[in-house]
Amino acid sequence: MLHTFVALVEDKPGVLTRVASLFRRLNINIVSLTVGRSEKPGTSRMTIVSEASPSAGHRIMASLYKLENILQVDDIGQHSSVSRELALIKVAATPKTRSHIFELAEVFRARIVDLAPESLMIEITGVESKIEGLIQVLNESEDKILEISRTGRMVMRRGQHTSRVLDAMRVAGVETESITETPEQIAEEVDLPQ
Amino acid sequence: MSQSKDPAIPSNCTRLTGSEIMWATLEGEGVREVFGYPGGAILPAYDALRKFPIRHILVRHEQGAAHMADGYARATGKVGVAIATSGPGATNLVTGIATAMMDSIPMLCITGQVSSKVLGTDAFQEVDITGVTLPVTKHNYLVTRAEDVAPVIREALMVAKSGRPGPVLVDITKDAQQATAEFDFAAAAPRPHRPHPMLRAESEEVLKAAEMIRAAKKPVILAGHGVIKSEAREQVIALAERLQIPVASTLLGLGGFPASHPLSLGMMGMHGEAWVNQAIQQSDLLIACGMRFDDRVTGSLATYAVHAKKIHIEIDPAEINKNVKVDVALIGDLADVLETLLPHLAARKSSAWVREVNAMKGECAVRDIQNLPDTGHLYAAHVMHDLWHATGGKAIVTTDVGQHQMWEAQYYKHEEPRTLITSGGLGTMGFALPAGIGAKIGQPDKEVWVIAGDGGFQMTAAELSTIVQENLDINIAIVNNGYLGMVRQWQEFFYDKNYESSPILSPDFVKLAEAHGIPGVTVRTRAEVLPSVKAARERKGPFLINFMVEKEDSVYPMIPAGSALHEMIRRPDHNPLIETAQDA
Ligand SMILES: Cc1ncc(C[n+]2csc(CCOP(=O)(O)OP(=O)(O)O)c2C)c(N)n1
Ligand SMILES: [Mg+2]
């Protein structure tokens, strides 16, 4: 099964290697790994998606925490969260064949970000299934996909699961008791369309 | 001109070179002995050494430096320090680092590196040692600036000894050693160590464990290396005595629980005595204390202690449910956890279970090699037994890897923690001699015996010369069976006695010792064992005994890899070796 971890790590040379090396050592395949600067100076946030047995989550998390450069790890599991991926897709298209791709893009809320005489580039953001949906439709309508580049999954838990959120709320004088995790329905709405 | 006798840097001078900062930081951290070997990229550090009250033990191979630092750490509980140059010096450390990693030994390796300006250019003797050692260190650092030397070394020492200990490597570029920076020891203090966030020993779990212990009819304590590292001996004894629970030890746990204690069972696992493994297989509750259910300990996992509930007390959350699924996990420092557990347990008078286990012992003693008649032939088991007897079980013994290691574990009864120093996890041949040197440097007042096979001894025999140069009083026992004995045993049992590449020729070890100025004797009969040991002990300075033992003896019992713990190959009732000996 897929395990998704979000890790706050020190932004230093070699940290990515340490994380990657850990998965290699455990003989666990990394499906995707995204990393970028976080809200805290000197730190980065990673989303790591890996394919491993259902019981492997505990060991992966415990092992990640053994890395000195890892500050915080969250095993997303079934927690309510927002998951996004960005993909750039270059499709072969002439001025004559473009228009139905524009329509497809509209349906998928994707954007055309480059037009050339023989091709165009689509930018699409969403959950993986949405991106895969577009790719499938493009394939089925016999458009020739020339190039795909995907960021991999990026995940953030909803609501107040970190003490940092609570701290921020307290400073703002908000009654923390009244804040509950965002209901699942809202999650569905925001993610639409698939 | 400064004199070489200058004790240290004048206190008003705080602008130092990276090299001076390196030594001053080690000195400030209480390091007094280091094991190393110089070379180009670490020469600035060696040049500065004379200004500091630190003893440098010059080794003969950097693997030796790492094993010495390791043996030092195991014997003292302090962090052992090894130093090497870049490139080949650094890669020679790797086996020693991996050995320390597998056994969770606190160790600091400092390597020189080419100048930061040429990093990544394949400069002379450049090797990416932080890359190479990444999977076999707890953590490692590349230092390219003099101002980072002190904070990094202080942090590295803290990382090495905190939580589950392990080796840490600090790679310092030559220009960082040569540049100068302000040195302020106090300001270089690391942030306090963050405990692993998944440590858990909540009161409900402790109560649940206590309830399981009270309810158990056939409990067994599994005492691992953690008993020694956490200094939890008293707590483990209290637990065992209060509820009359027999204690089985892992190889690295030997000495944690006194062998002469009536509740001590001895070593468990592949070469554990039959009663130990039978007790585990019949048990209804295993209380695992600072051990990790290694495959040499469990045999086949599917058949391991199937009737037993399991309580796992362990400092590393990543070990929980890794090999064996447990019912209660108390994740924390063993001594602390036992302190919170003990008040929930009331004393129990006697135990039918203990009597049952003792009865199993009696049956095994009949097969014991010590009960065989003295036919004049020499068995390794006799050597170990007599050595134990002569030293009162009090010596620090370092062993190599192979049959002799298992015989030592079976027949040398360790009473005290840190008296058995052996490579358990990695099983590194060549470990015993350098580890013994490290142990002697760390514990100069203790009697140290190095026990090695004829094969493994030849892997690091060059360190004999280190013993002489450092004037160390170390006794060496070579268990000489003319074979890579453990390999031969596997070939006998599992490869139709195809003794491919296991017979090994050795030099005359006594002459080899003499060439180094170390006296020695060759012993061929049991009657000569005790007198030779006596001679070694009485002599001030090193001594080597070459024990010519039975060539084709095997370690019994043996659980073939992957078999169930109770499916063991037993010592034959009639030892064919003895019979042929009598015929002759
Ligand atoms: C560095 C290394 N290489 C190979 C092995 C595999 N190995 C394990 S035991 C053994 C034989 C050891 O022979 P010896 O040192 O003579 O000890 P004995 O078993 O005869 O007591 C070997 C080759 C090892 N453990 N370590
Ligand atoms: Mg041998």
XYZ file of N, CA and C in Angstrom, chain A residues 29-112:
252
model
N 10.454 1.152 -2.039
C 10.481 2.040 -3.201
C 9.821 3.381 -2.878
N 10.489 4.456 -3.273
C 9.880 5.777 -3.148
C 9.077 6.026 -4.422
N 7.787 6.269 -4.260
C 6.930 6.526 -5.418
C 7.100 7.971 -5.859
N 7.078 8.877 -4.896
C 7.365 10.278 -5.225
C 7.924 10.974 -4.003
N 8.646 12.033 -4.252
C 9.243 12.792 -3.164
C 9.304 14.244 -3.610
N 8.642 15.108 -2.900
C 8.740 16.530 -3.232
C 9.374 17.240 -2.055
N 10.098 18.271 -2.365
C 10.747 19.007 -1.279
C 10.883 20.471 -1.661
N 10.687 21.326 -0.690
C 10.839 22.759 -0.915
C 10.924 23.465 0.422
N 11.254 24.735 0.398
C 11.391 25.505 1.638
C 10.077 25.527 2.417
N 10.178 25.538 3.717
C 8.975 25.591 4.550
C 8.786 26.999 5.083
N 7.834 27.172 6.011
C 7.569 28.487 6.602
C 8.662 28.890 7.580
N 9.494 27.900 7.991
C 10.485 28.148 9.038
C 11.860 28.285 8.393
N 12.563 29.386 8.631
C 13.868 29.575 7.980
C 14.796 28.397 8.283
N 15.563 27.983 7.283
C 16.530 26.906 7.488
C 15.924 25.518 7.451
N 14.654 25.430 7.091
C 14.045 24.092 7.026
C 13.298 23.905 5.712
N 13.153 22.643 5.334
C 12.372 22.289 4.148
C 11.287 21.318 4.565
N 10.262 21.254 3.745
C 9.218 20.254 4.006
C 9.188 19.278 2.842
N 9.144 17.997 3.186
C 9.104 16.958 2.165
C 7.781 16.216 2.249
N 7.285 15.812 1.104
C 6.216 14.820 1.095
C 6.792 13.581 0.432
N 6.780 12.476 1.173
C 7.362 11.240 0.654
C 6.238 10.221 0.514
N 6.072 9.707 -0.691
C 5.083 8.656 -0.906
C 5.849 7.375 -1.206
N 5.557 6.327 -0.461
C 6.301 5.084 -0.668
C 5.352 3.909 -0.709
N 5.814 2.868 -1.369
C 5.018 1.650 -1.501
C 5.587 0.619 -0.530
N 4.825 0.246 0.474
C 5.323 -0.723 1.459
C 4.149 -1.434 2.097
N 4.456 -2.503 2.838
C 3.390 -3.287 3.458
C 2.633 -2.404 4.458
N 1.369 -2.747 4.738
C 0.561 -1.903 5.624
C 1.221 -1.682 6.981
N 1.945 -2.682 7.475
C 2.518 -2.548 8.821
C 3.832 -1.768 8.827
N 4.338 -1.366 7.652
C 5.663 -0.747 7.591
C 5.685 0.704 8.078
N 4.500 1.311 8.169
C 4.439 2.740 8.501
C 5.176 3.108 9.770
N 4.959 2.321 10.831
C 5.593 2.624 12.117
C 7.112 2.614 11.992
N 7.621 1.582 11.336
C 9.075 1.432 11.258
C 9.682 2.546 10.413
N 9.020 2.909 9.321
C 9.547 3.983 8.468
C 9.601 5.284 9.260
N 8.513 5.569 9.960
C 8.459 6.819 10.721
C 9.521 6.819 11.824
N 9.617 5.696 12.549
C 10.602 5.612 13.631
C 12.010 5.751 13.069
N 12.247 5.185 11.892
C 13.585 5.260 11.298
C 13.869 6.671 10.792
N 12.850 7.315 10.235
C 13.039 8.705 9.784
C 13.443 9.586 10.965
N 12.788 9.366 12.094
C 13.105 10.181 13.268
C 14.519 9.925 13.782
N 15.110 8.790 13.415
C 16.487 8.523 13.846
C 17.492 9.338 13.046
N 17.059 9.908 11.922
C 17.974 10.771 11.165
C 18.085 12.103 11.903
N 19.311 12.521 12.129
C 19.534 13.720 12.941
C 18.941 14.972 12.315
N 18.832 15.009 10.976
C 18.371 16.237 10.319
C 16.850 16.319 10.198
N 16.171 15.303 10.692
C 14.710 15.309 10.584
C 14.120 15.926 11.844
N 13.282 16.936 11.671
C 12.743 17.635 12.826
C 11.370 17.106 13.209
N 10.580 16.752 12.204
C 9.219 16.337 12.489
C 8.737 15.428 11.368
N 8.018 14.393 11.722
C 7.465 13.492 10.701
C 5.999 13.271 10.999
N 5.181 13.256 9.965
C 3.768 12.973 10.122
C 3.407 11.873 9.135
N 2.832 10.798 9.652
C 2.330 9.725 8.786
C 0.879 10.090 8.480
N 0.616 10.514 7.245
C -0.691 11.070 6.925
C -1.797 10.030 7.082
N -1.522 8.802 6.668
C -2.488 7.717 6.843
C -3.878 8.122 6.398
N -4.853 7.901 7.268
C -6.248 8.191 6.906
C -6.666 9.594 7.340
N -5.709 10.374 7.854
C -6.096 11.682 8.354
C -6.621 12.561 7.238
N -7.533 13.420 7.597
C -8.116 14.357 6.646
C -7.030 15.318 6.162
N -6.847 15.359 4.862
C -5.741 16.155 4.350
C -6.045 16.624 2.932
N -5.267 17.564 2.483
C -5.366 18.021 1.101
C -4.155 17.492 0.358
N -4.410 16.884 -0.789
C -3.328 16.295 -1.569
C -3.340 16.927 -2.952
N -2.201 17.375 -3.390
C -2.127 18.017 -4.704
C -0.876 17.558 -5.437
N -1.039 17.549 -6.760
C 0.117 17.293 -7.603
C 0.022 18.231 -8.779
N 1.164 18.646 -9.289
C 1.165 19.493 -10.474
C 1.819 18.721 -11.607
N 1.203 18.820 -12.796
C 1.803 18.152 -13.947
C 1.867 19.122 -15.122
N 2.924 19.020 -15.879
C 3.018 19.715 -17.171
C 2.962 18.634 -18.242
N 2.067 18.826 -19.207
C 1.892 17.807 -20.250
C 2.024 18.500 -21.608
N 2.965 18.046 -22.405
C 3.115 18.600 -23.749
C 2.441 17.647 -24.734
N 1.550 18.195 -25.550
C 0.763 17.371 -26.472
C 0.993 17.862 -27.891
N 1.112 16.932 -28.812
C 1.250 17.308 -30.220
C -0.102 17.861 -30.704
N -0.103 19.058 -31.251
C -1.374 19.645 -31.720
C -1.079 20.758 -32.707
N -1.780 20.738 -33.794
C -1.646 21.801 -34.794
C -2.796 22.773 -34.562
N -2.707 23.939 -35.157
C -3.822 24.901 -34.996
C -5.171 24.247 -35.301
N -5.196 23.267 -36.180
C -6.473 22.646 -36.534
C -6.981 21.712 -35.437
N -6.077 21.035 -34.780
C -6.528 20.014 -33.819
C -6.540 20.516 -32.375
N -6.253 21.798 -32.196
C -6.128 22.302 -30.822
C -7.448 22.352 -30.051
N -8.486 22.713 -30.769
C -9.678 23.183 -30.053
C -10.251 22.130 -29.094
N -10.228 20.867 -29.465
C -10.835 19.907 -28.532
C -9.954 19.741 -27.285
N -8.666 20.024 -27.435
C -7.807 19.981 -26.238
C -8.151 21.145 -25.306
N -8.441 22.287 -25.887
C -8.887 23.413 -25.061
C -10.125 23.020 -24.257
N -11.032 22.297 -24.925
C -12.262 21.876 -24.237
C -11.942 20.928 -23.077
N -11.086 19.970 -23.392
C -10.696 19.029 -22.339
C -10.097 19.777 -21.145
N -9.215 20.712 -21.451
C -8.544 21.477 -20.396
C -9.583 22.188 -19.536
N -10.587 22.734 -20.184
C -11.660 23.439 -19.480
C -12.330 22.488 -18.487
N -12.688 21.298 -18.982
C -13.388 20.334 -18.133
C -12.529 19.962 -16.921
N -11.238 19.827 -17.158
C -10.333 19.411 -16.070
C -9.778 20.589 -15.266
N -10.257 21.767 -15.576
C -9.738 23.002 -14.951
C -8.216 23.076 -15.073
N -7.746 22.684 -16.224
C -6.319 22.792 -16.502
C -6.089 24.059 -17.320
N -4.836 24.467 -17.453
C -4.542 25.682 -18.207
C -3.576 25.359 -19.335
N -3.748 26.092 -20.429
C -2.774 25.965 -21.502
C -1.716 27.031 -21.225
